[in-house]
Amino acid sequence: MSTRFPFTAVVGMDDLRLALLLNAVSPAVGGVLVRGEKGTAKSTAVRALATLLPEVAVVAGCRFSCDPASPDPGCPDGPHPDGGSDARPARMVELPVGASEDRLVGALDIEKALAEGVKAFEPGLLAAAHRGILYVDEVNLLSDHLIDHLLDAAAMGASHVEREGVSVRHAARFLLVGTMNPEEGELRPQLLDRFGLTVEVAASRDPRERVEVVRRRLAFEDDPVGFAARWAGEEAALRERIVAARELLPKVVLGDAALLQIAATCAAFEVDGMRADIVMARTATALAAWAGRDEVTSEDVRQAALLALPHRRRRNPFDAPGLDEDKLDETLEQFKGDGNDDEPDPDPGPDGPGDGGPDGGGGVPPRAGDGGAPEAGDVPEEAPSPPQAPAPRGSGGERAAVQAAEPFRTRMLSVPGVGDGAAGRRSRARTEHGRTTGATRPRGALTKLHLAATVRAAAPHQRARGRSGAGLVLRRDDLRQAVREGREGNLVLFVVDASGSMAARTRMGAVKGAVLSLLLDAYQRRDKVGLVTFRGRGAELALPPTSSVDAAAARLEALPTGGRTPLSAGLLRAHDVLRVERLRDPSRRPLLVVVTDGRATGGGPDPVGLAARAARLHAADGTAAVVVDCEAGPVRLGLAGNLARDLGGTAVTLDELRADAIAGLVREAQVNRSVRRAA
């Protein structure tokens, strides 16, 4: 086993270390989600936590880590007789982003189950993580079907494997820890809420601290064993402190005054459901035990709110996580009770609050002005937008960015045909999950059995195989894989006209609102998105294809307008982007969304002809395309419709893009039909 970087040698990141240690003290807190930019030692700190956890007692020979004191009565390896037990280190199991469903939940041998009636089950990662840590790096990139299994296991504390009527269940209670870079996309709200705490991390801007990070990392890489030995004393002391806090935890009193503050805080910040209240209560109790106290204080409640609430306040993917700390302090002061709140400030432990020393002592997460990385909560939750006065024109007629109008629910846009891309919610595709549409011979391991097709394949050979009993004589060649159809996520590439012909502020605001609505739709349908803009003399790839729709929204908000309309340049730039993406991810089908009024006034001596030829390049590649016609005014030239025909796609107006507009047309048609019948 390779030597891990010591937890106590991690420099800074006090809030991250505190959140991890609180979960080590009380796994019921519910895990940690670590958000931050790349290269900030997120994974290093998480992997180092496993060495600090106390040993786990398990039933000897049990593959599912049953507790000898209370073995799982439904354990597939059971029933367990009274007897031997083993002690082993707590495991940290890593779930790769590209793992298969069988790797996560386990594999059931369908052939043996059908032919012999034997439940031959090979445990997966959920079984291995039972009573330990399940770590998911880049958790925001995890496939939907794996997320569904994680949600089920986290909610029920057990994993269920169901295959054609054959069922296996085993306990799966684990500490869920995930790391992610928000630039690569956000988490589904259901999984986001399953993480007890969240922490934002960023690289230190203090040169001395950065020097110490580099010095320790180089020393570890030169001699991992020797480096770990130098920190062994601090690691042992921290491990003992965790054990002591665990022993104290059941004795900690959560008084009515603290409980009222918790409830008032969750209500004030309008978090959904009751899970936030429960997580805050458990976190505040763990904070008191970590500090060596037997009673929860107001400061414990405050720290618990900073760790447990920021990710629960998001209403859509474009909202930045965080808390208004002034509002938090006002709420706590308003509901201050007469119980434990008159006590002096809580003892933060022997190492002081926020101490960056090697023992990882638990104090208050860094706040603004403390010299640490800025917290998301340091930014007011609703910063007022500055008034938008028209910016002076430059030499190219450029104007400042226009604020987007309110987003709305859009109509369904999809790629025609049936694809094989990543699971999502937009276009039809052959997927591992969905309705069964046929059967085929399996390629590799059988994952989804088509029972009827398997029986039909085996039935004609039963006499030749000497069948004499009630059981079916089955061969490997008889097995049939179910072909299923579901939905896939696509690459939605936006090509947005930011030229002078679109620069009327009210109109451009409506256009940005429409694109923002489409981005929100792309987030909900699990798409990758990219953004190409064109104006002035050429086109720019404002955002390479990514899963981060909030990054696209930020680029859109900052988009200036003005200048000529090089439509052909925008289409050619989009063609280059899609050509590269087909090589990188050939199974993900693209959807080109061109947002323009169709005018072309730049790019060569014949801008309209150049734009038509560029559009036909996309049509020749078979790229599905939609033109959002932004033309306004009583006189319409219909240029966007011509562009859509050249692209081999369809054109919709801004009004037609609204889902409620489509519903309104349907209702109007129904009313007219009723009137005609009555007449």
CSV table of N, CA and C in Angstrom, one decimal, residues 425-502:
chain,number,residue,atom,x,y,z
A,425,ARG,N,-31.2,13.6,-20.7
A,425,ARG,CA,-32.7,13.8,-20.7
A,425,ARG,C,-33.2,14.6,-22.0
A,426,ARG,N,-32.4,14.5,-23.0
A,426,ARG,CA,-32.8,15.3,-24.2
A,426,ARG,C,-33.3,14.4,-25.3
A,427,SER,N,-32.4,13.7,-26.0
A,427,SER,CA,-32.7,13.0,-27.3
A,427,SER,C,-32.8,11.5,-27.1
A,428,ARG,N,-33.5,10.9,-28.0
A,428,ARG,CA,-33.6,9.4,-27.9
A,428,ARG,C,-32.3,8.7,-28.0
A,429,ALA,N,-32.1,7.7,-27.3
A,429,ALA,CA,-30.8,7.0,-27.4
A,429,ALA,C,-30.9,5.6,-26.8
A,430,ARG,N,-30.0,4.7,-27.3
A,430,ARG,CA,-29.9,3.4,-26.7
A,430,ARG,C,-29.0,3.5,-25.4
A,431,THR,N,-29.6,3.1,-24.3
A,431,THR,CA,-29.0,3.3,-23.0
A,431,THR,C,-29.1,2.1,-22.1
A,432,GLU,N,-28.4,2.1,-21.0
A,432,GLU,CA,-28.4,1.0,-20.1
A,432,GLU,C,-29.8,1.0,-19.3
A,433,HIS,N,-30.4,2.1,-19.3
A,433,HIS,CA,-31.7,2.3,-18.5
A,433,HIS,C,-32.7,2.9,-19.4
A,434,GLY,N,-33.9,2.4,-19.3
A,434,GLY,CA,-35.0,2.9,-20.1
A,434,GLY,C,-36.0,1.7,-20.4
A,435,ARG,N,-36.9,2.0,-21.4
A,435,ARG,CA,-37.8,0.9,-21.7
A,435,ARG,C,-37.1,-0.1,-22.7
A,436,THR,N,-37.5,-1.4,-22.5
A,436,THR,CA,-36.9,-2.4,-23.4
A,436,THR,C,-37.5,-2.4,-24.7
A,437,THR,N,-36.7,-2.4,-25.8
A,437,THR,CA,-37.2,-2.3,-27.2
A,437,THR,C,-36.8,-3.5,-28.0
A,438,GLY,N,-35.9,-4.4,-27.5
A,438,GLY,CA,-35.5,-5.6,-28.2
A,438,GLY,C,-34.5,-6.4,-27.4
A,439,ALA,N,-33.8,-7.3,-28.1
A,439,ALA,CA,-32.8,-8.1,-27.5
A,439,ALA,C,-31.7,-8.4,-28.5
A,440,THR,N,-30.5,-8.7,-28.0
A,440,THR,CA,-29.3,-9.0,-28.8
A,440,THR,C,-28.4,-9.9,-28.0
A,441,ARG,N,-27.5,-10.5,-28.7
A,441,ARG,CA,-26.4,-11.3,-28.1
A,441,ARG,C,-25.5,-10.3,-27.3
A,442,PRO,N,-25.2,-10.7,-26.0
A,442,PRO,CA,-24.3,-9.8,-25.3
A,442,PRO,C,-22.9,-9.7,-25.8
A,443,ARG,N,-22.3,-8.5,-25.7
A,443,ARG,CA,-20.9,-8.3,-26.1
A,443,ARG,C,-20.2,-8.1,-24.8
A,444,GLY,N,-19.4,-9.1,-24.3
A,444,GLY,CA,-18.8,-9.0,-23.0
A,444,GLY,C,-19.7,-9.6,-22.0
A,445,ALA,N,-19.6,-9.0,-20.8
A,445,ALA,CA,-20.4,-9.4,-19.6
A,445,ALA,C,-21.9,-9.0,-19.8
A,446,LEU,N,-22.8,-10.0,-19.4
A,446,LEU,CA,-24.2,-9.7,-19.5
A,446,LEU,C,-24.6,-8.8,-18.4
A,447,THR,N,-25.3,-7.7,-18.7
A,447,THR,CA,-25.7,-6.7,-17.6
A,447,THR,C,-27.2,-6.6,-17.5
A,448,LYS,N,-27.9,-6.6,-18.6
A,448,LYS,CA,-29.4,-6.5,-18.5
A,448,LYS,C,-30.0,-7.7,-19.3
A,449,LEU,N,-30.5,-8.7,-18.6
A,449,LEU,CA,-31.0,-9.9,-19.2
A,449,LEU,C,-32.4,-9.7,-19.8
A,450,HIS,N,-32.6,-10.1,-21.1
A,450,HIS,CA,-33.9,-10.2,-21.6
A,450,HIS,C,-34.4,-11.6,-21.4
A,451,LEU,N,-35.2,-11.8,-20.4
A,451,LEU,CA,-35.6,-13.1,-20.0
A,451,LEU,C,-36.4,-13.9,-21.1
A,452,ALA,N,-37.4,-13.2,-21.7
A,452,ALA,CA,-38.2,-13.9,-22.7
A,452,ALA,C,-37.4,-14.4,-23.9
A,453,ALA,N,-36.5,-13.5,-24.3
A,453,ALA,CA,-35.6,-13.8,-25.5
A,453,ALA,C,-34.7,-14.9,-25.1
A,454,THR,N,-34.2,-15.0,-23.9
A,454,THR,CA,-33.3,-16.0,-23.5
A,454,THR,C,-34.0,-17.4,-23.4
A,455,VAL,N,-35.2,-17.4,-22.9
A,455,VAL,CA,-36.0,-18.7,-22.9
A,455,VAL,C,-36.3,-19.1,-24.3
A,456,ARG,N,-36.7,-18.2,-25.2
A,456,ARG,CA,-37.0,-18.6,-26.5
A,456,ARG,C,-35.7,-19.2,-27.2
A,457,ALA,N,-34.5,-18.6,-26.9
A,457,ALA,CA,-33.3,-19.1,-27.5
A,457,ALA,C,-33.0,-20.5,-27.0
A,458,ALA,N,-33.3,-20.8,-25.7
A,458,ALA,CA,-32.9,-22.1,-25.1
A,458,ALA,C,-33.9,-23.2,-25.4
A,459,ALA,N,-35.2,-22.8,-25.6
A,459,ALA,CA,-36.3,-23.8,-25.6
A,459,ALA,C,-36.1,-24.9,-26.7
A,460,PRO,N,-35.7,-24.5,-28.0
A,460,PRO,CA,-35.6,-25.6,-29.0
A,460,PRO,C,-34.6,-26.6,-28.7
A,461,HIS,N,-33.6,-26.4,-27.8
A,461,HIS,CA,-32.5,-27.3,-27.6
A,461,HIS,C,-32.6,-28.2,-26.4
A,462,GLN,N,-33.8,-28.1,-25.7
A,462,GLN,CA,-33.9,-28.8,-24.4
A,462,GLN,C,-33.8,-30.3,-24.6
A,463,ARG,N,-34.4,-30.9,-25.6
A,463,ARG,CA,-34.4,-32.4,-25.8
A,463,ARG,C,-33.0,-32.8,-26.2
A,464,ALA,N,-32.3,-32.0,-27.1
A,464,ALA,CA,-31.0,-32.4,-27.5
A,464,ALA,C,-30.0,-32.3,-26.3
A,465,ARG,N,-30.3,-31.4,-25.3
A,465,ARG,CA,-29.4,-31.3,-24.2
A,465,ARG,C,-29.7,-32.3,-23.1
A,466,GLY,N,-30.7,-33.1,-23.3
A,466,GLY,CA,-31.0,-34.2,-22.3
A,466,GLY,C,-31.7,-33.7,-21.1
A,467,ARG,N,-32.6,-32.7,-21.3
A,467,ARG,CA,-33.3,-32.2,-20.1
A,467,ARG,C,-34.3,-33.2,-19.6
A,468,SER,N,-34.2,-33.5,-18.3
A,468,SER,CA,-35.0,-34.5,-17.6
A,468,SER,C,-35.8,-33.9,-16.4
A,469,GLY,N,-35.4,-32.8,-15.9
A,469,GLY,CA,-36.0,-32.3,-14.7
A,469,GLY,C,-36.8,-31.0,-15.0
A,470,ALA,N,-37.2,-30.3,-14.0
A,470,ALA,CA,-38.0,-29.1,-14.2
A,470,ALA,C,-37.2,-27.9,-14.6
A,471,GLY,N,-35.9,-27.9,-14.3
A,471,GLY,CA,-35.0,-26.8,-14.6
A,471,GLY,C,-34.7,-26.6,-16.1
A,472,LEU,N,-34.5,-25.4,-16.5
A,472,LEU,CA,-34.1,-25.1,-17.9
A,472,LEU,C,-32.6,-25.4,-18.1
A,473,VAL,N,-32.3,-26.2,-19.1
A,473,VAL,CA,-30.8,-26.4,-19.4
A,473,VAL,C,-30.4,-25.2,-20.2
A,474,LEU,N,-29.5,-24.4,-19.6
A,474,LEU,CA,-29.1,-23.2,-20.2
A,474,LEU,C,-27.6,-23.2,-20.6
A,475,ARG,N,-27.3,-22.6,-21.8
A,475,ARG,CA,-26.0,-22.4,-22.2
A,475,ARG,C,-25.6,-20.9,-22.4
A,476,ARG,N,-24.4,-20.6,-22.4
A,476,ARG,CA,-24.0,-19.2,-22.5
A,476,ARG,C,-24.5,-18.6,-23.8
A,477,ASP,N,-24.6,-19.4,-24.9
A,477,ASP,CA,-25.0,-18.8,-26.1
A,477,ASP,C,-26.5,-18.5,-26.1
A,478,ASP,N,-27.3,-19.0,-25.1
A,478,ASP,CA,-28.7,-18.7,-25.1
A,478,ASP,C,-29.0,-17.3,-24.5
A,479,LEU,N,-28.1,-16.8,-23.7
A,479,LEU,CA,-28.3,-15.5,-23.0
A,479,LEU,C,-28.5,-14.4,-24.0
A,480,ARG,N,-29.5,-13.5,-23.7
A,480,ARG,CA,-29.8,-12.4,-24.6
A,480,ARG,C,-29.8,-11.1,-23.7
A,481,GLN,N,-29.1,-10.1,-24.3
A,481,GLN,CA,-29.0,-8.8,-23.6
A,481,GLN,C,-30.2,-7.9,-24.0
A,482,ALA,N,-30.8,-7.3,-23.1
A,482,ALA,CA,-31.9,-6.4,-23.4
A,482,ALA,C,-31.4,-5.1,-24.0
A,483,VAL,N,-32.1,-4.7,-25.1
A,483,VAL,CA,-31.8,-3.4,-25.8
A,483,VAL,C,-32.8,-2.4,-25.2
A,484,ARG,N,-32.3,-1.4,-24.6
A,484,ARG,CA,-33.2,-0.4,-24.0
A,484,ARG,C,-33.0,1.0,-24.6
A,485,GLU,N,-34.1,1.7,-24.6
A,485,GLU,CA,-34.1,3.0,-25.1
A,485,GLU,C,-34.5,4.0,-24.1
A,486,GLY,N,-33.6,5.0,-23.9
A,486,GLY,CA,-33.9,6.1,-23.0
A,486,GLY,C,-33.6,7.5,-23.6
A,487,ARG,N,-32.9,8.3,-22.8
A,487,ARG,CA,-32.6,9.6,-23.3
A,487,ARG,C,-31.1,9.9,-23.1
A,488,GLU,N,-30.5,10.7,-23.9
A,488,GLU,CA,-29.1,11.0,-23.9
A,488,GLU,C,-28.9,12.5,-23.7
A,489,GLY,N,-27.8,12.9,-23.2
A,489,GLY,CA,-27.4,14.3,-23.1
A,489,GLY,C,-26.6,14.6,-24.4
A,490,ASN,N,-26.8,15.8,-24.9
A,490,ASN,CA,-26.1,16.2,-26.1
A,490,ASN,C,-25.1,17.3,-25.9
A,491,LEU,N,-24.4,17.7,-26.9
A,491,LEU,CA,-23.5,18.8,-26.9
A,491,LEU,C,-24.3,20.0,-27.5
A,492,VAL,N,-24.8,20.9,-26.7
A,492,VAL,CA,-25.5,22.1,-27.3
A,492,VAL,C,-24.5,23.2,-27.5
A,493,LEU,N,-24.3,23.5,-28.7
A,493,LEU,CA,-23.3,24.6,-29.0
A,493,LEU,C,-24.2,25.8,-29.4
A,494,PHE,N,-24.0,26.9,-28.6
A,494,PHE,CA,-24.7,28.2,-28.9
A,494,PHE,C,-23.9,29.1,-29.8
A,495,VAL,N,-24.4,29.6,-30.9
A,495,VAL,CA,-23.8,30.6,-31.7
A,495,VAL,C,-24.6,31.8,-31.6
A,496,VAL,N,-24.1,32.8,-30.9
A,496,VAL,CA,-24.9,34.0,-30.5
A,496,VAL,C,-24.4,35.2,-31.3
A,497,ASP,N,-25.3,35.9,-32.0
A,497,ASP,CA,-25.1,37.1,-32.7
A,497,ASP,C,-25.0,38.3,-31.7
A,498,ALA,N,-23.8,38.9,-31.6
A,498,ALA,CA,-23.7,40.0,-30.7
A,498,ALA,C,-23.3,41.3,-31.4
A,499,SER,N,-23.8,41.4,-32.7
A,499,SER,CA,-23.4,42.5,-33.5
A,499,SER,C,-24.3,43.7,-33.3
A,500,GLY,N,-24.1,44.8,-34.1
A,500,GLY,CA,-24.8,46.0,-33.9
A,500,GLY,C,-26.3,45.8,-34.3
A,501,SER,N,-26.6,44.8,-35.2
A,501,SER,CA,-28.0,44.7,-35.6
A,501,SER,C,-28.8,44.1,-34.4
A,502,MET,N,-28.1,43.6,-33.4
A,502,MET,CA,-28.8,43.0,-32.2
A,502,MET,C,-28.7,44.0,-31.0
